[in-house]
Short mmCIF file of C-alpha atoms and ligand atoms in Angstrom, two decimals:
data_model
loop_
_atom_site.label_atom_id
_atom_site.label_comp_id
_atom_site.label_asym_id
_atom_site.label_seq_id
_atom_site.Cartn_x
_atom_site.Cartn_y
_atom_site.Cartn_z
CA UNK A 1 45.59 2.66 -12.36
CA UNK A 2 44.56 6.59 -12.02
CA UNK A 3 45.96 7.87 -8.61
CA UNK A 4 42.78 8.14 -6.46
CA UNK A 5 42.56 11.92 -4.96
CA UNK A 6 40.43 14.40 -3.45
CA UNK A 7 41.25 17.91 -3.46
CA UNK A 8 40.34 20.12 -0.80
CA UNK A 9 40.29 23.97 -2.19
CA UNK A 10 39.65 27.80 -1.86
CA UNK A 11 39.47 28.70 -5.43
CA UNK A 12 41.21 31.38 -6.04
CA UNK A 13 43.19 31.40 -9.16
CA UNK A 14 45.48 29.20 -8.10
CA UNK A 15 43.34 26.41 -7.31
CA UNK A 16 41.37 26.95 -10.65
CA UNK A 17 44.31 25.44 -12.33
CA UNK A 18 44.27 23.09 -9.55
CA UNK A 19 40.77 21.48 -10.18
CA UNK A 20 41.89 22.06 -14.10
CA UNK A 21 44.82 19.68 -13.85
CA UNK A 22 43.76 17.30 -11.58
CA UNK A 23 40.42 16.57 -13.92
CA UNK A 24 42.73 16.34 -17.07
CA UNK A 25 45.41 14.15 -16.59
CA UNK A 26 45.24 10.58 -17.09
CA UNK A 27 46.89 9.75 -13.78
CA UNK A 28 44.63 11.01 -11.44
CA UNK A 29 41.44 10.01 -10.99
CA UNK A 30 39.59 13.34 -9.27
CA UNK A 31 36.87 11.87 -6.66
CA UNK A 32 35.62 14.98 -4.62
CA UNK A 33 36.54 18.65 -4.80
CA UNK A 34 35.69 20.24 -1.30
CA UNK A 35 35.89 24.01 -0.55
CA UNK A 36 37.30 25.30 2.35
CA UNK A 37 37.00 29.61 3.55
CA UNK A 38 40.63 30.93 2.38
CA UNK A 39 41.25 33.88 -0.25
CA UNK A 40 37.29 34.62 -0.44
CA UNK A 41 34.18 33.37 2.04
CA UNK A 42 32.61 29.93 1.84
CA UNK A 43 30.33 30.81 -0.13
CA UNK A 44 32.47 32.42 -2.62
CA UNK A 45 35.44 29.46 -2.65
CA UNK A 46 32.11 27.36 -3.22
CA UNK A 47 30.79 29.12 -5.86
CA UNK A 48 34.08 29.73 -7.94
CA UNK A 49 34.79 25.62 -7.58
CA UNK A 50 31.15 25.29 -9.17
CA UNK A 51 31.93 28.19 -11.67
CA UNK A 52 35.31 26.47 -12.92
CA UNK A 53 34.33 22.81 -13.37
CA UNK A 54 31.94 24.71 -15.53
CA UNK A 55 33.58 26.38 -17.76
CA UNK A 56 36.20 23.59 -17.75
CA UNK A 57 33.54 20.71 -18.91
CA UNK A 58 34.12 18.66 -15.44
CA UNK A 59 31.15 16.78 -14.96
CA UNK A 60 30.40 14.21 -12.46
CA UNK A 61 32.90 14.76 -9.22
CA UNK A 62 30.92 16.28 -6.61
CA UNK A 63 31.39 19.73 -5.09
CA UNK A 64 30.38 20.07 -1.80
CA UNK A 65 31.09 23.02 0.82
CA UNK A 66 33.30 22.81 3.68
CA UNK A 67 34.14 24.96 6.91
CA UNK A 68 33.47 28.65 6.57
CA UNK A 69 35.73 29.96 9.40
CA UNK A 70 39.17 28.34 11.41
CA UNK A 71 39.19 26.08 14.37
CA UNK A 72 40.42 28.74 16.13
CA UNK A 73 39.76 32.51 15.81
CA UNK A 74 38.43 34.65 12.84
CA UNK A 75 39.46 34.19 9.02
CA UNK A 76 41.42 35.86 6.90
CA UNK A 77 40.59 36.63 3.28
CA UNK A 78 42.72 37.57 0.42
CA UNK A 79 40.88 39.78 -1.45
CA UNK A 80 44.08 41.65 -2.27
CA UNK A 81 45.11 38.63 -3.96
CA UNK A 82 42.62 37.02 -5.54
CA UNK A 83 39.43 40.14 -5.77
CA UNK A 84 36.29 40.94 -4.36
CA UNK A 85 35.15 37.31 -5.69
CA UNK A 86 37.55 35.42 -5.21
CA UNK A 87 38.49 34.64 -8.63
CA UNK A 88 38.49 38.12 -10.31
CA UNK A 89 39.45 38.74 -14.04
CA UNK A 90 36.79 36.98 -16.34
CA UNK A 91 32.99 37.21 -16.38
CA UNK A 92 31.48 33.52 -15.32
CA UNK A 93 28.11 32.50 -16.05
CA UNK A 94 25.86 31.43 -13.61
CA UNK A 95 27.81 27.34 -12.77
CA UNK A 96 25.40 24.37 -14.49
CA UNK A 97 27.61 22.25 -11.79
CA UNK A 98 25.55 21.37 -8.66
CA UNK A 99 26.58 22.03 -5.09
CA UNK A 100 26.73 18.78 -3.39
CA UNK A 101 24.07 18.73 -0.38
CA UNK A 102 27.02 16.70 1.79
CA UNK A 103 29.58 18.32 3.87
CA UNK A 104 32.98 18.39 3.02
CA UNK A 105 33.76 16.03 6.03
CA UNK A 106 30.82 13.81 5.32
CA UNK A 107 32.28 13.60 1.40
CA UNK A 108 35.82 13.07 2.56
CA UNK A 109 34.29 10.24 4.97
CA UNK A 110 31.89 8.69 2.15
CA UNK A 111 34.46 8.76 -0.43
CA UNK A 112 37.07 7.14 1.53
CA UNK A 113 34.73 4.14 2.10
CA UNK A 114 33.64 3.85 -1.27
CA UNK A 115 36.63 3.97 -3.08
CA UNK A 116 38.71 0.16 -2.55
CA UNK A 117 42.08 1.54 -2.56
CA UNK A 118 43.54 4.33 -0.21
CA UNK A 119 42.73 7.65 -1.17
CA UNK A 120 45.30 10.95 -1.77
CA UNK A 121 44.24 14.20 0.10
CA UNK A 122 44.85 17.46 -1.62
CA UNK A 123 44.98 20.49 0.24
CA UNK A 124 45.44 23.74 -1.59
CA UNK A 125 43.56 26.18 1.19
CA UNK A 126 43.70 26.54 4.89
CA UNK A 127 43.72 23.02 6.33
CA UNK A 128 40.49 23.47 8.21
CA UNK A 129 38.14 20.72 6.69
CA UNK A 130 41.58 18.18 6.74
CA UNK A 131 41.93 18.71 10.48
CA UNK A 132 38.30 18.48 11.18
CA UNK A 133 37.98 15.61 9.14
CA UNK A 134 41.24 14.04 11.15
CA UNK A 135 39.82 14.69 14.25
CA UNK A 136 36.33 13.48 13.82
CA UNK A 137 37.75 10.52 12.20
CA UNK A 138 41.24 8.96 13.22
CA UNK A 139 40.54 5.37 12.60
CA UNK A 140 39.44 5.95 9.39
CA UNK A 141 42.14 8.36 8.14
CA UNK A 142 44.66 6.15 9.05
CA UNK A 143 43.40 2.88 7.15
CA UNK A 144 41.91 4.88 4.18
CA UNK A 145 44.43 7.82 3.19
CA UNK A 146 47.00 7.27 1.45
CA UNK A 147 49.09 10.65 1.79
CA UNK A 148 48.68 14.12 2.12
CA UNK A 149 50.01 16.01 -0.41
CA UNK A 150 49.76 20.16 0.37
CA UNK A 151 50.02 23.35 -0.69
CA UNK A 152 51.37 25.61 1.96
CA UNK A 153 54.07 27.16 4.17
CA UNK A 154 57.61 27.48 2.97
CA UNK A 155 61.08 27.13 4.06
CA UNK A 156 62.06 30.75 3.94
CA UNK A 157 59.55 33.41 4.86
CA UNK A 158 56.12 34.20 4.35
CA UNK A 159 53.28 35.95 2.20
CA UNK A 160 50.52 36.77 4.55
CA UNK A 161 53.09 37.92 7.41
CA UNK A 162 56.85 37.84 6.94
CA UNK A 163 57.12 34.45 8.71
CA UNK A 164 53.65 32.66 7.64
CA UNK A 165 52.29 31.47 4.46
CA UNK A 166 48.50 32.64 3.63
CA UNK A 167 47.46 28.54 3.84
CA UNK A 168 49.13 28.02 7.58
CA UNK A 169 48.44 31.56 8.80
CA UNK A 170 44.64 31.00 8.24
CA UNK A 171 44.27 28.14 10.32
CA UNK A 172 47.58 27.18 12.25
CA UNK A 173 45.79 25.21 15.10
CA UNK A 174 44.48 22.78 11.36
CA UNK A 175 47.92 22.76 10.00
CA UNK A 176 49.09 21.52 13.18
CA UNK A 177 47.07 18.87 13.57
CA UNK A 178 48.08 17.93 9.84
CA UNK A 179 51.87 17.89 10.72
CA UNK A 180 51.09 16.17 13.96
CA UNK A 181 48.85 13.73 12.41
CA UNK A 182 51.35 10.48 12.05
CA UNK A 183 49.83 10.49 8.18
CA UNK A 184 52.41 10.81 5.28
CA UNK A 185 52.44 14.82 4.74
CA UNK A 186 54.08 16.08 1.64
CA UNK A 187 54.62 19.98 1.84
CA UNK A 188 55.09 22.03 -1.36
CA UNK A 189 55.46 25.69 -0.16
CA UNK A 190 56.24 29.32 -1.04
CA UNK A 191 60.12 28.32 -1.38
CA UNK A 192 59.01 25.87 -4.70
CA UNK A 193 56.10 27.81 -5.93
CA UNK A 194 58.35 31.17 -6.32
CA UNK A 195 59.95 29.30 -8.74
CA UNK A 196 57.24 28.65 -10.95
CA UNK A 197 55.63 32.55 -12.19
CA UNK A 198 53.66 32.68 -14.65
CA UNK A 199 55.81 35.07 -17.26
CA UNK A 200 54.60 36.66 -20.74
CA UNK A 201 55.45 33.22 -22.13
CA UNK A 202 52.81 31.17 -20.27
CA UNK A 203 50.12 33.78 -21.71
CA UNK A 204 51.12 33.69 -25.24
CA UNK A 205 50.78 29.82 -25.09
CA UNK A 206 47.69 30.02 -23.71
CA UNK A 207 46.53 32.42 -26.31
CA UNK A 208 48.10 29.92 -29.02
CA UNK A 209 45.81 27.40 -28.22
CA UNK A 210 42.88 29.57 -29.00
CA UNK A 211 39.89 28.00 -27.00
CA UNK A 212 37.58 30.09 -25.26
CA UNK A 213 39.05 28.28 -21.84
CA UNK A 214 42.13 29.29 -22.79
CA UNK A 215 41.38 32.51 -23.38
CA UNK A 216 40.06 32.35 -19.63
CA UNK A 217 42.76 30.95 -17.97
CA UNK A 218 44.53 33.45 -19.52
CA UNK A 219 42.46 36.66 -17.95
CA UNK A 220 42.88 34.60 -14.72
CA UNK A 221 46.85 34.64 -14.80
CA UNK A 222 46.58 38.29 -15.83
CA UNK A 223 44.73 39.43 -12.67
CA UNK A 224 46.79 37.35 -10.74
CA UNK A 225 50.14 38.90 -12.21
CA UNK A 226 48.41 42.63 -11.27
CA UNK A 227 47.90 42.01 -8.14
CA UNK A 228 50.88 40.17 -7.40
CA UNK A 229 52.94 43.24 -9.13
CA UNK A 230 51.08 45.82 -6.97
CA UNK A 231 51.21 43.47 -3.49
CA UNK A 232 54.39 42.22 -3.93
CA UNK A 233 56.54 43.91 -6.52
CA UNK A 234 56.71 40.74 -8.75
CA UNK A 235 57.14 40.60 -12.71
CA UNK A 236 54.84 37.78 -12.13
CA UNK A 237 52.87 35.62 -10.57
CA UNK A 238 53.60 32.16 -8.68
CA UNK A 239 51.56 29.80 -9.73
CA UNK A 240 51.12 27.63 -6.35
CA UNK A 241 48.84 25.37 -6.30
CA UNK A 242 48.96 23.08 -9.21
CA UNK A 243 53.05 21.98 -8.02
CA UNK A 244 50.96 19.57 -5.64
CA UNK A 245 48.84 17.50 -8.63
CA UNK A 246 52.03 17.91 -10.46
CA UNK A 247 54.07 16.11 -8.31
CA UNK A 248 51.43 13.51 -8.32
CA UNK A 249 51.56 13.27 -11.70
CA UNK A 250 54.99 13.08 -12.47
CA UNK A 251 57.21 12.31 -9.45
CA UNK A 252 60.63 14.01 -9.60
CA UNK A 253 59.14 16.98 -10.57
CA UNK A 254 59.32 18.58 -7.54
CA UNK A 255 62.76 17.72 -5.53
CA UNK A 256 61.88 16.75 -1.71
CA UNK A 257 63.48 16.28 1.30
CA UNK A 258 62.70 14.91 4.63
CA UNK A 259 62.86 17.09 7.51
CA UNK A 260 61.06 17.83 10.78
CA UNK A 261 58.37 20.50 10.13
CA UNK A 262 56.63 22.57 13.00
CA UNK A 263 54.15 24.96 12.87
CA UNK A 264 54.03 28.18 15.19
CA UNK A 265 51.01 28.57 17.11
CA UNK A 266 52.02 30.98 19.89
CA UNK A 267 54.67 33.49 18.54
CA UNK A 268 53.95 37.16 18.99
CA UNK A 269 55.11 38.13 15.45
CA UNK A 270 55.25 34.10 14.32
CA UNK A 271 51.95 32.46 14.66
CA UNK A 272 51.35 30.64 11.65
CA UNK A 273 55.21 30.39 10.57
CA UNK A 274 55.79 26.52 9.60
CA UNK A 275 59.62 25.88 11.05
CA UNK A 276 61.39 23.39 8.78
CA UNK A 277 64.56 21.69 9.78
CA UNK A 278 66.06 21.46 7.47
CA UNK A 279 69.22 20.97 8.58
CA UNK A 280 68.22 18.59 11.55
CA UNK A 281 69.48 20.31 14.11
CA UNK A 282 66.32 19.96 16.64
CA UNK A 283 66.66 16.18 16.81
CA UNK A 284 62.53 16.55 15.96
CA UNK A 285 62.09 13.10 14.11
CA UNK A 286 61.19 14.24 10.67
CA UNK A 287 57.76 14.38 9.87
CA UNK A 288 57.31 15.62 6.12
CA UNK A 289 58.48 15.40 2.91
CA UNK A 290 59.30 18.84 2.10
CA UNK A 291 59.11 20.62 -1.90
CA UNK A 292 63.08 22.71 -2.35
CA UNK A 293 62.91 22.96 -5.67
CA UNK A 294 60.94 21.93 -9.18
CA UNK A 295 61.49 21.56 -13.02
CA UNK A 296 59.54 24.50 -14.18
CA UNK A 297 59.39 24.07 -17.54
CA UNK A 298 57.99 20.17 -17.06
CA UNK A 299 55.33 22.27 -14.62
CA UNK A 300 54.29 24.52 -17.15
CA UNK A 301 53.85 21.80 -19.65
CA UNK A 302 51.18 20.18 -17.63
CA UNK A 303 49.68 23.29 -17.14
CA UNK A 304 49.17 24.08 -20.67
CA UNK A 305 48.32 20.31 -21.96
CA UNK A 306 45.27 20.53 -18.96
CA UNK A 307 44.02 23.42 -20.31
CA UNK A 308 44.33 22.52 -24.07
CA UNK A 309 42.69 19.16 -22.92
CA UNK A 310 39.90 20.61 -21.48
CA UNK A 311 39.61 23.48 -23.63
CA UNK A 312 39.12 21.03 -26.86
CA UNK A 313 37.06 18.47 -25.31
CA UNK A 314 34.29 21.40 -24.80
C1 BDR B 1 48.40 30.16 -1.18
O1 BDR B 1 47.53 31.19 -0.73
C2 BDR B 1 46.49 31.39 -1.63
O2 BDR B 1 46.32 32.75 -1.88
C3 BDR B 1 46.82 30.61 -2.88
O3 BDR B 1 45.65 30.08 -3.47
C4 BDR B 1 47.74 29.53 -2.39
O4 BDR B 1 47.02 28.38 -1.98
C5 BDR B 1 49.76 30.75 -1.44
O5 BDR B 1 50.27 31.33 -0.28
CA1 CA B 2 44.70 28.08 -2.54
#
């Protein structure tokens, strides 16, 4: 049986291969992509969820928008990341993929009670809709999720400030409630994803398979890499998101470890920081499984066989 999930994005490149993977491999069965504000607006993050399942042939999960703005405080955006749109590099047509009318807490909700098995929650953005979702329904959560299975924070220091990761710096007061939330939390952050870039070789295999998808996902990682190279100094770029479908996938992949994990609300020069114990010395119960370390080439394997999947089924 297909791992039930529904992933919860701000596409971003990132995610792209996020939504890519997830729709392609045999083990998971994708039920509902919801956007969430993160590197670009709502409406952009919407858009560019629309504009991949697209290009990608991925027909039939609905898309449906999600909060446009934190629980608490303003946004951020990461336009110095990911462009002006939010998923800069290629041209996209205008998406053939409808925008659900439904909410992303009213599809989490609807999905959960249709589906007959607990469902897996997939966050690659800020965790706004999550929280909301967890706080408008407990009850519910509890009986009906199975796990939630993230992209974000890290065990060493940050992206978006030196201690906090873009994902938990955009909505700390959400990530908190996520940690908090007695649910099984999985956390694959900046410490794990570092280790997967996307070198020169990932581009020429993309370019070997020779579909025009391909060929996308390949001005996608190349926009990434330049703005990764003029941001952060890096020969290339980390390739986040996807590590948290590939775990799914293929257990193992990504090494774990329990440990208490906190995340900074208040600090003057901290907010947003997620504080993993790693070495237990709080005597915090723990309350995550937390991603230390991954079997890159396995990851890039998946990555490639989605897109060739895709790619030749258009
Ligand atoms: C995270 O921030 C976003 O820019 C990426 O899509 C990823 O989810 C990495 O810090
Ligand atoms: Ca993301």
């Amino acid at each position: 049986m297909p791992l039930p999930v529904i992933l919860d994005c701000d596409p971003g490149h990132d995610d792209a291969f996020t939504i890519m993977l997830a729709a392609a491999h045999p083990a998971v069965e994708l039920l509902a992509i919801t956007t969430v504000a993160g590197n670009a607006t709502i409406e952009k993050t919407t858009l560019n969820a629309r504009r991949i399942c697209t290009v990608a042939g991925i027909e039939g999960v609905p898309v449906s928008a999600g909060l446009g703005r934190p629980l608490c405080g303003t946004g951020l955006v990461a336009g110095n990341i990911h462009g002006e749109s939010g998923l800069d590099g290629p041209g996209f047509g205008e998406p053939t993929v409808p925008l659900d009318p439904r909410d992303a807490v009213t599809l989490i909700r609807e999905t959960l009670l249709a589906h007959p098995v607990p469902v897996t929650l997939v966050p690659t953005g800020p965790l706004s809709n999550v929280a909301a979702f967890l706080l408008a329904h407990p009850a519910l959560a509890a009986e009906r999720v199975e796990r939630i299975v993230l992209m974000g924070g890290y065990t060493g220091r940050g992206n978006r400030t030196p201690a906090a990761e873009f994902n938990i710096a955009a909505d700390p007061e959400a990530a908190d409630i996520v940690f908090s939330s007695g649910l099984p939390v999985t956390m694959i952050g900046l410490n794990v994803s570092h280790q997967v870039p996307a070198t020169a070789d990932v581009l020429d295999r993309l370019d070997a398979l020779g579909t025009p998808l391909a060929r996308l996902c390949a001005e996608l990682l190349t926009f990434f890499g330049t703005t990764y190279r003029e941001v952060f100094g890096l020969t290339a770029p980390p390739l986040h998101d996807p590590l948290t479908v590939a775990h799914l996938v293929a257990p193992g992949l990504v090494t774990l470890v329990r440990a208490p994990v906190a995340v900074e609300l208040t600090g003057t020069h901290t907010r947003g920081a997620t504080v993993v114990d790693l070495d237990g010395v709080t005597g915090r119960p723990a309350n995550a499984d937390v991603g230390i370390g991954v079997d890159a080439p396995a990851y890039w394997d998946l990555i490639i066989e989605a897109v060739r999947t895709l790619g030749s089924a258009r």
